[in-house]
Structures are given as C-alpha cells and as structure tokens.
Amino acid sequence: MVSIHRVKPSYSDVSKKKNYRDYKDSLKSDFSGCCGYCGSPDFVFGGKAGFQIDHFAPQDKFKHLENEYSNLIYSCPICNRGKSNKWPTDDPNIHTKDDEGFIHPCSLEYDDNLMRNRDGTIDANSDVGTYMIHVLKLYLFRHQVIWIREELRELIGQVKLRIDESSELGQKYNALTAAFYEYDEILRANIDKR
C-alpha cells in the first residue's frame, strides 16, 4: 500500500492575492498538477482549466477563509463537487466529528486515514477515511484506471532509460509502448462510459 499522492502536496510561500482564483497557478505547482484528494493528474480533466479550487473549510460557512491560501486545495471536479460545502462542525479548525469530516491533503494525517492499493484502488484506514471515500467518490473506477495508467507510464520511462534501441529488447520495448499508447487511447475514449 502506498500514499494516494505520488508527490506529497505542500504549500509554498506565496504573496497575498485579492481573489482566491488568482492562486491557481501556485496551487497547481504546490500540488504537482494533481488533485489534492484523489491524486489524479489534471491533464485527465483538460489541464489546469478543467481543475477547480476547493475551499477545505467551505467558504459558504467560513467567509474569512475564502482567500486564505492554506485553505485552498487544487482539486479535480469530481472531488470538489463531492465535497462541496460539507463540513462537520461550526469551527473551521475542527475538521472531524463522530467519524465524519475531512483530513487536509497536505497533512501527514491524510496518509494515516487513506491509502492506495497496488491495483490503484483507494482504501480507508479509519472511519473518517471511509466517510471521505464515500463523499469524495474515491471508490470510482476512474481513480484506479488513472493510477494504473500513470504507473505504466512511469515504468515505461524507466525501462526506456535502460534499453539500447538497436537491441532485441529495444524492439520489444517499442512494441510494448505502441500497445500502451493504443490502449491508452481506448481508455481516454471510454473512461466515462463505465
């Protein structure tokens, strides 16, 4: 079992901006171009334009945090819509109550509550993790497929570094990558049909 994130998100120092939307480039960088909640890369949703900014403590309930950088999460539309303005308490600093709530993706606690299996599925290590899987729809097949695709892409890149293109192994590598990209195109065309 591994972390949901390939690279753990963390906040950099950014200058205060007038509107939270102006932080999107910084958030993309700090979250390595991936959803803070599910780890899906933004290119799957059309890049930065397809991603959204989630307010960890919802702006509807905590207006004073609307433009607070450490309250903003680079998020795919599925996780952002799932979370919406849900919050278990009337206090922005109390993020769980009675086994419900949310763990901040940049916190070390996140990996204590949620983890990814080798097959790409996401499992909970706690009742709060189970709640998050349900609310954020982390059980969706797409999260598994996207993870596996990225794993394959990374492995192919590692193999390519070790291969002499003129060898028999190089020919097998070329056949493997051609098959990967063929299946990748099929996946891209059908990911929403399941």
mmCIF file with all atom_site columns, C-alpha atoms in Angstrom:
data_model
loop_
_atom_site.group_PDB
_atom_site.id
_atom_site.type_symbol
_atom_site.label_atom_id
_atom_site.label_alt_id
_atom_site.label_comp_id
_atom_site.label_asym_id
_atom_site.label_entity_id
_atom_site.label_seq_id
_atom_site.pdbx_PDB_ins_code
_atom_site.Cartn_x
_atom_site.Cartn_y
_atom_site.Cartn_z
_atom_site.occupancy
_atom_site.B_iso_or_equiv
_atom_site.pdbx_formal_charge
_atom_site.auth_seq_id
_atom_site.auth_comp_id
_atom_site.auth_asym_id
_atom_site.auth_atom_id
_atom_site.pdbx_PDB_model_num
ATOM 1   C CA . MET A 1 1   ? 0.000   0.000  0.000   1.00 0.00 ? 1   MET A CA 1
ATOM 2   C CA . VAL A 1 2   ? 1.218   3.453  -0.893  1.00 0.00 ? 2   VAL A CA 1
ATOM 3   C CA . SER A 1 3   ? 0.259   7.080  -0.482  1.00 0.00 ? 3   SER A CA 1
ATOM 4   C CA . ILE A 1 4   ? -2.568  8.444  -2.597  1.00 0.00 ? 4   ILE A CA 1
ATOM 5   C CA . HIS A 1 5   ? -0.153  11.106 -3.828  1.00 0.00 ? 5   HIS A CA 1
ATOM 6   C CA . ARG A 1 6   ? 2.916   10.363 -5.927  1.00 0.00 ? 6   ARG A CA 1
ATOM 7   C CA . VAL A 1 7   ? 4.350   13.617 -4.554  1.00 0.00 ? 7   VAL A CA 1
ATOM 8   C CA . LYS A 1 8   ? 3.005   14.820 -1.201  1.00 0.00 ? 8   LYS A CA 1
ATOM 9   C CA . PRO A 1 9   ? 1.431   18.269 -1.686  1.00 0.00 ? 9   PRO A CA 1
ATOM 10  C CA . SER A 1 10  ? 2.753   21.131 0.408   1.00 0.00 ? 10  SER A CA 1
ATOM 11  C CA . TYR A 1 11  ? 2.264   24.868 0.335   1.00 0.00 ? 11  TYR A CA 1
ATOM 12  C CA . SER A 1 12  ? 4.974   27.244 -0.811  1.00 0.00 ? 12  SER A CA 1
ATOM 13  C CA . ASP A 1 13  ? 5.214   30.842 0.304   1.00 0.00 ? 13  ASP A CA 1
ATOM 14  C CA . VAL A 1 14  ? 3.062   32.943 -1.976  1.00 0.00 ? 14  VAL A CA 1
ATOM 15  C CA . SER A 1 15  ? 2.194   36.598 -1.843  1.00 0.00 ? 15  SER A CA 1
ATOM 16  C CA . LYS A 1 16  ? -1.334  37.505 -0.786  1.00 0.00 ? 16  LYS A CA 1
ATOM 17  C CA . LYS A 1 17  ? -3.709  37.890 -3.705  1.00 0.00 ? 17  LYS A CA 1
ATOM 18  C CA . LYS A 1 18  ? -7.030  39.709 -3.908  1.00 0.00 ? 18  LYS A CA 1
ATOM 19  C CA . ASN A 1 19  ? -9.019  36.763 -5.233  1.00 0.00 ? 19  ASN A CA 1
ATOM 20  C CA . TYR A 1 20  ? -8.569  33.069 -4.447  1.00 0.00 ? 20  TYR A CA 1
ATOM 21  C CA . ARG A 1 21  ? -8.800  32.221 -8.157  1.00 0.00 ? 21  ARG A CA 1
ATOM 22  C CA . ASP A 1 22  ? -5.512  34.074 -8.679  1.00 0.00 ? 22  ASP A CA 1
ATOM 23  C CA . TYR A 1 23  ? -3.748  31.317 -6.718  1.00 0.00 ? 23  TYR A CA 1
ATOM 24  C CA . LYS A 1 24  ? -4.487  28.602 -9.274  1.00 0.00 ? 24  LYS A CA 1
ATOM 25  C CA . ASP A 1 25  ? -1.004  28.552 -10.856 1.00 0.00 ? 25  ASP A CA 1
ATOM 26  C CA . SER A 1 26  ? 0.643   28.372 -7.421  1.00 0.00 ? 26  SER A CA 1
ATOM 27  C CA . LEU A 1 27  ? -1.748  25.625 -6.322  1.00 0.00 ? 27  LEU A CA 1
ATOM 28  C CA . LYS A 1 28  ? -1.045  23.622 -9.475  1.00 0.00 ? 28  LYS A CA 1
ATOM 29  C CA . SER A 1 29  ? 2.662   23.809 -8.677  1.00 0.00 ? 29  SER A CA 1
ATOM 30  C CA . ASP A 1 30  ? 2.287   23.024 -4.959  1.00 0.00 ? 30  ASP A CA 1
ATOM 31  C CA . PHE A 1 31  ? 0.024   20.045 -5.703  1.00 0.00 ? 31  PHE A CA 1
ATOM 32  C CA . SER A 1 32  ? 2.297   18.818 -8.543  1.00 0.00 ? 32  SER A CA 1
ATOM 33  C CA . GLY A 1 33  ? -0.533  19.203 -11.046 1.00 0.00 ? 33  GLY A CA 1
ATOM 34  C CA . CYS A 1 34  ? -2.651  16.607 -9.215  1.00 0.00 ? 34  CYS A CA 1
ATOM 35  C CA . CYS A 1 35  ? -5.868  16.601 -7.222  1.00 0.00 ? 35  CYS A CA 1
ATOM 36  C CA . GLY A 1 36  ? -5.164  17.013 -3.530  1.00 0.00 ? 36  GLY A CA 1
ATOM 37  C CA . TYR A 1 37  ? -7.842  14.492 -2.628  1.00 0.00 ? 37  TYR A CA 1
ATOM 38  C CA . CYS A 1 38  ? -7.535  11.657 -5.177  1.00 0.00 ? 38  CYS A CA 1
ATOM 39  C CA . GLY A 1 39  ? -4.114  12.265 -6.748  1.00 0.00 ? 39  GLY A CA 1
ATOM 40  C CA . SER A 1 40  ? -5.412  12.302 -10.347 1.00 0.00 ? 40  SER A CA 1
ATOM 41  C CA . PRO A 1 41  ? -3.286  14.438 -12.698 1.00 0.00 ? 41  PRO A CA 1
ATOM 42  C CA . ASP A 1 42  ? -5.035  17.493 -14.086 1.00 0.00 ? 42  ASP A CA 1
ATOM 43  C CA . PHE A 1 43  ? -4.416  16.577 -17.741 1.00 0.00 ? 43  PHE A CA 1
ATOM 44  C CA . VAL A 1 44  ? -7.099  13.876 -17.377 1.00 0.00 ? 44  VAL A CA 1
ATOM 45  C CA . PHE A 1 45  ? -9.625  16.686 -16.898 1.00 0.00 ? 45  PHE A CA 1
ATOM 46  C CA . GLY A 1 46  ? -8.266  19.022 -19.558 1.00 0.00 ? 46  GLY A CA 1
ATOM 47  C CA . GLY A 1 47  ? -5.360  20.506 -17.588 1.00 0.00 ? 47  GLY A CA 1
ATOM 48  C CA . LYS A 1 48  ? -5.455  23.483 -15.261 1.00 0.00 ? 48  LYS A CA 1
ATOM 49  C CA . ALA A 1 49  ? -8.615  24.834 -16.920 1.00 0.00 ? 49  ALA A CA 1
ATOM 50  C CA . GLY A 1 50  ? -10.507 21.646 -16.015 1.00 0.00 ? 50  GLY A CA 1
ATOM 51  C CA . PHE A 1 51  ? -9.397  21.652 -12.387 1.00 0.00 ? 51  PHE A CA 1
ATOM 52  C CA . GLN A 1 52  ? -11.051 23.610 -9.611  1.00 0.00 ? 52  GLN A CA 1
ATOM 53  C CA . ILE A 1 53  ? -10.100 25.253 -6.336  1.00 0.00 ? 53  ILE A CA 1
ATOM 54  C CA . ASP A 1 54  ? -11.715 23.682 -3.288  1.00 0.00 ? 54  ASP A CA 1
ATOM 55  C CA . HIS A 1 55  ? -12.016 25.558 -0.024  1.00 0.00 ? 55  HIS A CA 1
ATOM 56  C CA . PHE A 1 56  ? -11.062 22.939 2.556   1.00 0.00 ? 56  PHE A CA 1
ATOM 57  C CA . ALA A 1 57  ? -13.135 24.729 5.216   1.00 0.00 ? 57  ALA A CA 1
ATOM 58  C CA . PRO A 1 58  ? -16.039 25.822 2.967   1.00 0.00 ? 58  PRO A CA 1
ATOM 59  C CA . GLN A 1 59  ? -16.213 29.479 2.024   1.00 0.00 ? 59  GLN A CA 1
ATOM 60  C CA . ASP A 1 60  ? -20.008 29.419 2.459   1.00 0.00 ? 60  ASP A CA 1
ATOM 61  C CA . LYS A 1 61  ? -19.545 28.698 6.163   1.00 0.00 ? 61  LYS A CA 1
ATOM 62  C CA . PHE A 1 62  ? -16.225 30.429 6.814   1.00 0.00 ? 62  PHE A CA 1
ATOM 63  C CA . LYS A 1 63  ? -16.130 33.551 4.649   1.00 0.00 ? 63  LYS A CA 1
ATOM 64  C CA . HIS A 1 64  ? -12.981 34.818 6.402   1.00 0.00 ? 64  HIS A CA 1
ATOM 65  C CA . LEU A 1 65  ? -11.036 31.861 4.925   1.00 0.00 ? 65  LEU A CA 1
ATOM 66  C CA . GLU A 1 66  ? -12.184 32.398 1.334   1.00 0.00 ? 66  GLU A CA 1
ATOM 67  C CA . ASN A 1 67  ? -8.826  33.851 0.275   1.00 0.00 ? 67  ASN A CA 1
ATOM 68  C CA . GLU A 1 68  ? -6.558  32.017 2.745   1.00 0.00 ? 68  GLU A CA 1
ATOM 69  C CA . TYR A 1 69  ? -4.003  30.104 0.650   1.00 0.00 ? 69  TYR A CA 1
ATOM 70  C CA . SER A 1 70  ? -3.574  27.247 3.142   1.00 0.00 ? 70  SER A CA 1
ATOM 71  C CA . ASN A 1 71  ? -7.338  26.635 2.952   1.00 0.00 ? 71  ASN A CA 1
ATOM 72  C CA . LEU A 1 72  ? -7.265  26.102 -0.826  1.00 0.00 ? 72  LEU A CA 1
ATOM 73  C CA . ILE A 1 73  ? -6.931  22.680 -2.447  1.00 0.00 ? 73  ILE A CA 1
ATOM 74  C CA . TYR A 1 74  ? -6.136  22.044 -6.130  1.00 0.00 ? 74  TYR A CA 1
ATOM 75  C CA . SER A 1 75  ? -8.986  19.681 -6.930  1.00 0.00 ? 75  SER A CA 1
ATOM 76  C CA . CYS A 1 76  ? -10.474 17.640 -9.731  1.00 0.00 ? 76  CYS A CA 1
ATOM 77  C CA . PRO A 1 77  ? -14.133 18.428 -10.414 1.00 0.00 ? 77  PRO A CA 1
ATOM 78  C CA . ILE A 1 78  ? -15.308 15.049 -9.078  1.00 0.00 ? 78  ILE A CA 1
ATOM 79  C CA . CYS A 1 79  ? -13.755 15.506 -5.641  1.00 0.00 ? 79  CYS A CA 1
ATOM 80  C CA . ASN A 1 80  ? -14.659 19.198 -5.467  1.00 0.00 ? 80  ASN A CA 1
ATOM 81  C CA . ARG A 1 81  ? -18.318 18.577 -6.291  1.00 0.00 ? 81  ARG A CA 1
ATOM 82  C CA . GLY A 1 82  ? -18.445 15.620 -3.924  1.00 0.00 ? 82  GLY A CA 1
ATOM 83  C CA . LYS A 1 83  ? -17.064 17.626 -1.021  1.00 0.00 ? 83  LYS A CA 1
ATOM 84  C CA . SER A 1 84  ? -18.980 20.765 -1.963  1.00 0.00 ? 84  SER A CA 1
ATOM 85  C CA . ASN A 1 85  ? -19.624 22.772 1.209   1.00 0.00 ? 85  ASN A CA 1
ATOM 86  C CA . LYS A 1 86  ? -19.789 19.796 3.575   1.00 0.00 ? 86  LYS A CA 1
ATOM 87  C CA . TRP A 1 87  ? -18.171 20.369 6.982   1.00 0.00 ? 87  TRP A CA 1
ATOM 88  C CA . PRO A 1 88  ? -18.874 18.508 10.231  1.00 0.00 ? 88  PRO A CA 1
ATOM 89  C CA . THR A 1 89  ? -18.660 21.423 12.694  1.00 0.00 ? 89  THR A CA 1
ATOM 90  C CA . ASP A 1 90  ? -19.166 25.150 13.110  1.00 0.00 ? 90  ASP A CA 1
ATOM 91  C CA . ASP A 1 91  ? -15.433 25.616 13.670  1.00 0.00 ? 91  ASP A CA 1
ATOM 92  C CA . PRO A 1 92  ? -13.021 25.721 10.704  1.00 0.00 ? 92  PRO A CA 1
ATOM 93  C CA . ASN A 1 93  ? -10.269 24.247 12.900  1.00 0.00 ? 93  ASN A CA 1
ATOM 94  C CA . ILE A 1 94  ? -12.293 21.158 13.860  1.00 0.00 ? 94  ILE A CA 1
ATOM 95  C CA . HIS A 1 95  ? -12.443 19.103 10.681  1.00 0.00 ? 95  HIS A CA 1
ATOM 96  C CA . THR A 1 96  ? -13.801 15.804 12.054  1.00 0.00 ? 96  THR A CA 1
ATOM 97  C CA . LYS A 1 97  ? -16.641 14.862 14.371  1.00 0.00 ? 97  LYS A CA 1
ATOM 98  C CA . ASP A 1 98  ? -18.179 11.471 15.134  1.00 0.00 ? 98  ASP A CA 1
ATOM 99  C CA . ASP A 1 99  ? -16.208 9.664  12.414  1.00 0.00 ? 99  ASP A CA 1
ATOM 100 C CA . GLU A 1 100 ? -17.200 12.181 9.751   1.00 0.00 ? 100 GLU A CA 1
ATOM 101 C CA . GLY A 1 101 ? -15.242 15.002 8.217   1.00 0.00 ? 101 GLY A CA 1
ATOM 102 C CA . PHE A 1 102 ? -12.140 15.624 6.186   1.00 0.00 ? 102 PHE A CA 1
ATOM 103 C CA . ILE A 1 103 ? -8.392  15.372 6.583   1.00 0.00 ? 103 ILE A CA 1
ATOM 104 C CA . HIS A 1 104 ? -6.326  18.076 4.885   1.00 0.00 ? 104 HIS A CA 1
ATOM 105 C CA . PRO A 1 105 ? -4.399  16.531 1.957   1.00 0.00 ? 105 PRO A CA 1
ATOM 106 C CA . CYS A 1 106 ? -1.188  18.355 2.908   1.00 0.00 ? 106 CYS A CA 1
ATOM 107 C CA . SER A 1 107 ? -1.208  16.942 6.433   1.00 0.00 ? 107 SER A CA 1
ATOM 108 C CA . LEU A 1 108 ? 0.643   13.779 7.415   1.00 0.00 ? 108 LEU A CA 1
ATOM 109 C CA . GLU A 1 109 ? -2.686  12.544 8.817   1.00 0.00 ? 109 GLU A CA 1
ATOM 110 C CA . TYR A 1 110 ? -4.010  12.145 5.276   1.00 0.00 ? 110 TYR A CA 1
ATOM 111 C CA . ASP A 1 111 ? -1.857  9.072  4.660   1.00 0.00 ? 111 ASP A CA 1
ATOM 112 C CA . ASP A 1 112 ? -2.872  7.669  8.054   1.00 0.00 ? 112 ASP A CA 1
ATOM 113 C CA . ASN A 1 113 ? -6.542  7.687  7.001   1.00 0.00 ? 113 ASN A CA 1
ATOM 114 C CA . LEU A 1 114 ? -6.397  6.843  3.285   1.00 0.00 ? 114 LEU A CA 1
ATOM 115 C CA . MET A 1 115 ? -4.063  4.708  1.209   1.00 0.00 ? 115 MET A CA 1
ATOM 116 C CA . ARG A 1 116 ? -3.797  3.326  -2.281  1.00 0.00 ? 116 ARG A CA 1
ATOM 117 C CA . ASN A 1 117 ? -3.518  -0.371 -3.037  1.00 0.00 ? 117 ASN A CA 1
ATOM 118 C CA . ARG A 1 118 ? -1.155  -1.725 -5.662  1.00 0.00 ? 118 ARG A CA 1
ATOM 119 C CA . ASP A 1 119 ? -4.108  -2.141 -8.051  1.00 0.00 ? 119 ASP A CA 1
ATOM 120 C CA . GLY A 1 120 ? -4.882  1.586  -7.776  1.00 0.00 ? 120 GLY A CA 1
ATOM 121 C CA . THR A 1 121 ? -7.965  1.323  -5.578  1.00 0.00 ? 121 THR A CA 1
ATOM 122 C CA . ILE A 1 122 ? -8.228  3.614  -2.568  1.00 0.00 ? 122 ILE A CA 1
ATOM 123 C CA . ASP A 1 123 ? -8.930  2.176  0.888   1.00 0.00 ? 123 ASP A CA 1
ATOM 124 C CA . ALA A 1 124 ? -9.577  3.662  4.298   1.00 0.00 ? 124 ALA A CA 1
ATOM 125 C CA . ASN A 1 125 ? -7.583  3.119  7.470   1.00 0.00 ? 125 ASN A CA 1
ATOM 126 C CA . SER A 1 126 ? -10.220 4.837  9.623   1.00 0.00 ? 126 SER A CA 1
ATOM 127 C CA . ASP A 1 127 ? -13.905 5.695  9.828   1.00 0.00 ? 127 ASP A CA 1
ATOM 128 C CA . VAL A 1 128 ? -13.112 9.241  8.688   1.00 0.00 ? 128 VAL A CA 1
ATOM 129 C CA . GLY A 1 129 ? -11.269 7.733  5.716   1.00 0.00 ? 129 GLY A CA 1
ATOM 130 C CA . THR A 1 130 ? -14.360 5.651  4.890   1.00 0.00 ? 130 THR A CA 1
ATOM 131 C CA . TYR A 1 131 ? -16.501 8.798  5.069   1.00 0.00 ? 131 TYR A CA 1
ATOM 132 C CA . MET A 1 132 ? -14.108 10.617 2.728   1.00 0.00 ? 132 MET A CA 1
ATOM 133 C CA . ILE A 1 133 ? -14.095 7.739  0.229   1.00 0.00 ? 133 ILE A CA 1
ATOM 134 C CA . HIS A 1 134 ? -17.890 7.920  0.070   1.00 0.00 ? 134 HIS A CA 1
ATOM 135 C CA . VAL A 1 135 ? -18.253 11.719 -0.070  1.00 0.00 ? 135 VAL A CA 1
ATOM 136 C CA . LEU A 1 136 ? -15.363 12.358 -2.474  1.00 0.00 ? 136 LEU A CA 1
ATOM 137 C CA . LYS A 1 137 ? -16.299 9.335  -4.609  1.00 0.00 ? 137 LYS A CA 1
ATOM 138 C CA . LEU A 1 138 ? -12.819 7.878  -4.249  1.00 0.00 ? 138 LEU A CA 1
ATOM 139 C CA . TYR A 1 139 ? -14.339 4.457  -4.956  1.00 0.00 ? 139 TYR A CA 1
ATOM 140 C CA . LEU A 1 140 ? -14.910 5.320  -8.623  1.00 0.00 ? 140 LEU A CA 1
ATOM 141 C CA . PHE A 1 141 ? -13.221 3.029  -11.146 1.00 0.00 ? 141 PHE A CA 1
ATOM 142 C CA . ARG A 1 142 ? -11.697 6.021  -12.916 1.00 0.00 ? 142 ARG A CA 1
ATOM 143 C CA . HIS A 1 143 ? -9.357  6.684  -9.965  1.00 0.00 ? 143 HIS A CA 1
ATOM 144 C CA . GLN A 1 144 ? -7.999  3.152  -10.259 1.00 0.00 ? 144 GLN A CA 1
ATOM 145 C CA . VAL A 1 145 ? -7.573  3.307  -14.034 1.00 0.00 ? 145 VAL A CA 1
ATOM 146 C CA . ILE A 1 146 ? -5.882  6.707  -13.936 1.00 0.00 ? 146 ILE A CA 1
ATOM 147 C CA . TRP A 1 147 ? -3.447  5.483  -11.265 1.00 0.00 ? 147 TRP A CA 1
ATOM 148 C CA . ILE A 1 148 ? -2.566  2.316  -13.222 1.00 0.00 ? 148 ILE A CA 1
ATOM 149 C CA . ARG A 1 149 ? -2.052  4.334  -16.394 1.00 0.00 ? 149 ARG A CA 1
ATOM 150 C CA . GLU A 1 150 ? 0.361   6.653  -14.607 1.00 0.00 ? 150 GLU A CA 1
ATOM 151 C CA . GLU A 1 151 ? 2.197   3.674  -13.086 1.00 0.00 ? 151 GLU A CA 1
ATOM 152 C CA . LEU A 1 152 ? 2.610   2.126  -16.553 1.00 0.00 ? 152 LEU A CA 1
ATOM 153 C CA . ARG A 1 153 ? 3.793   5.410  -17.987 1.00 0.00 ? 153 ARG A CA 1
ATOM 154 C CA . GLU A 1 154 ? 6.417   5.714  -15.244 1.00 0.00 ? 154 GLU A CA 1
ATOM 155 C CA . LEU A 1 155 ? 7.593   2.108  -15.711 1.00 0.00 ? 155 LEU A CA 1
ATOM 156 C CA . ILE A 1 156 ? 7.908   2.539  -19.463 1.00 0.00 ? 156 ILE A CA 1
ATOM 157 C CA . GLY A 1 157 ? 10.011  5.637  -18.874 1.00 0.00 ? 157 GLY A CA 1
ATOM 158 C CA . GLN A 1 158 ? 12.308  3.739  -16.503 1.00 0.00 ? 158 GLN A CA 1
ATOM 159 C CA . VAL A 1 159 ? 12.689  0.846  -18.951 1.00 0.00 ? 159 VAL A CA 1
ATOM 160 C CA . LYS A 1 160 ? 13.461  3.223  -21.807 1.00 0.00 ? 160 LYS A CA 1
ATOM 161 C CA . LEU A 1 161 ? 16.409  4.621  -19.877 1.00 0.00 ? 161 LEU A CA 1
ATOM 162 C CA . ARG A 1 162 ? 17.945  1.141  -19.679 1.00 0.00 ? 162 ARG A CA 1
ATOM 163 C CA . ILE A 1 163 ? 17.432  -0.038 -23.232 1.00 0.00 ? 163 ILE A CA 1
ATOM 164 C CA . ASP A 1 164 ? 19.689  0.116  -26.226 1.00 0.00 ? 164 ASP A CA 1
ATOM 165 C CA . GLU A 1 165 ? 17.218  0.882  -29.037 1.00 0.00 ? 165 GLU A CA 1
ATOM 166 C CA . SER A 1 166 ? 19.016  -1.365 -31.525 1.00 0.00 ? 166 SER A CA 1
ATOM 167 C CA . SER A 1 167 ? 18.740  -4.478 -29.373 1.00 0.00 ? 167 SER A CA 1
ATOM 168 C CA . GLU A 1 168 ? 16.038  -7.127 -29.351 1.00 0.00 ? 168 GLU A CA 1
ATOM 169 C CA . LEU A 1 169 ? 14.957  -5.683 -26.018 1.00 0.00 ? 169 LEU A CA 1
ATOM 170 C CA . GLY A 1 170 ? 14.571  -2.325 -27.738 1.00 0.00 ? 170 GLY A CA 1
ATOM 171 C CA . GLN A 1 171 ? 12.228  -3.876 -30.299 1.00 0.00 ? 171 GLN A CA 1
ATOM 172 C CA . LYS A 1 172 ? 10.159  -5.421 -27.522 1.00 0.00 ? 172 LYS A CA 1
ATOM 173 C CA . TYR A 1 173 ? 10.102  -2.073 -25.785 1.00 0.00 ? 173 TYR A CA 1
ATOM 174 C CA . ASN A 1 174 ? 8.843   -0.391 -28.950 1.00 0.00 ? 174 ASN A CA 1
ATOM 175 C CA . ALA A 1 175 ? 6.070   -2.996 -29.284 1.00 0.00 ? 175 ALA A CA 1
ATOM 176 C CA . LEU A 1 176 ? 5.136   -2.533 -25.615 1.00 0.00 ? 176 LEU A CA 1
ATOM 177 C CA . THR A 1 177 ? 4.952   1.236  -25.874 1.00 0.00 ? 177 THR A CA 1
ATOM 178 C CA . ALA A 1 178 ? 2.901   1.030  -29.077 1.00 0.00 ? 178 ALA A CA 1
ATOM 179 C CA . ALA A 1 179 ? 0.442   -1.274 -27.310 1.00 0.00 ? 179 ALA A CA 1
ATOM 180 C CA . PHE A 1 180 ? 0.356   1.008  -24.268 1.00 0.00 ? 180 PHE A CA 1
ATOM 181 C CA . TYR A 1 181 ? -0.480  4.069  -26.323 1.00 0.00 ? 181 TYR A CA 1
ATOM 182 C CA . GLU A 1 182 ? -3.092  2.132  -28.299 1.00 0.00 ? 182 GLU A CA 1
ATOM 183 C CA . TYR A 1 183 ? -4.810  1.047  -25.071 1.00 0.00 ? 183 TYR A CA 1
ATOM 184 C CA . ASP A 1 184 ? -4.357  4.488  -23.600 1.00 0.00 ? 184 ASP A CA 1
ATOM 185 C CA . GLU A 1 185 ? -6.314  5.986  -26.498 1.00 0.00 ? 185 GLU A CA 1
ATOM 186 C CA . ILE A 1 186 ? -9.074  3.410  -25.972 1.00 0.00 ? 186 ILE A CA 1
ATOM 187 C CA . LEU A 1 187 ? -9.141  4.310  -22.277 1.00 0.00 ? 187 LEU A CA 1
ATOM 188 C CA . ARG A 1 188 ? -9.343  8.024  -22.990 1.00 0.00 ? 188 ARG A CA 1
ATOM 189 C CA . ALA A 1 189 ? -12.238 7.446  -25.373 1.00 0.00 ? 189 ALA A CA 1
ATOM 190 C CA . ASN A 1 190 ? -14.168 5.217  -22.967 1.00 0.00 ? 190 ASN A CA 1
ATOM 191 C CA . ILE A 1 191 ? -13.345 6.360  -19.422 1.00 0.00 ? 191 ILE A CA 1
ATOM 192 C CA . ASP A 1 192 ? -16.741 7.976  -18.872 1.00 0.00 ? 192 ASP A CA 1
ATOM 193 C CA . LYS A 1 193 ? -18.739 5.102  -20.353 1.00 0.00 ? 193 LYS A CA 1
ATOM 194 C CA . ARG A 1 194 ? -18.330 2.719  -17.428 1.00 0.00 ? 194 ARG A CA 1
#
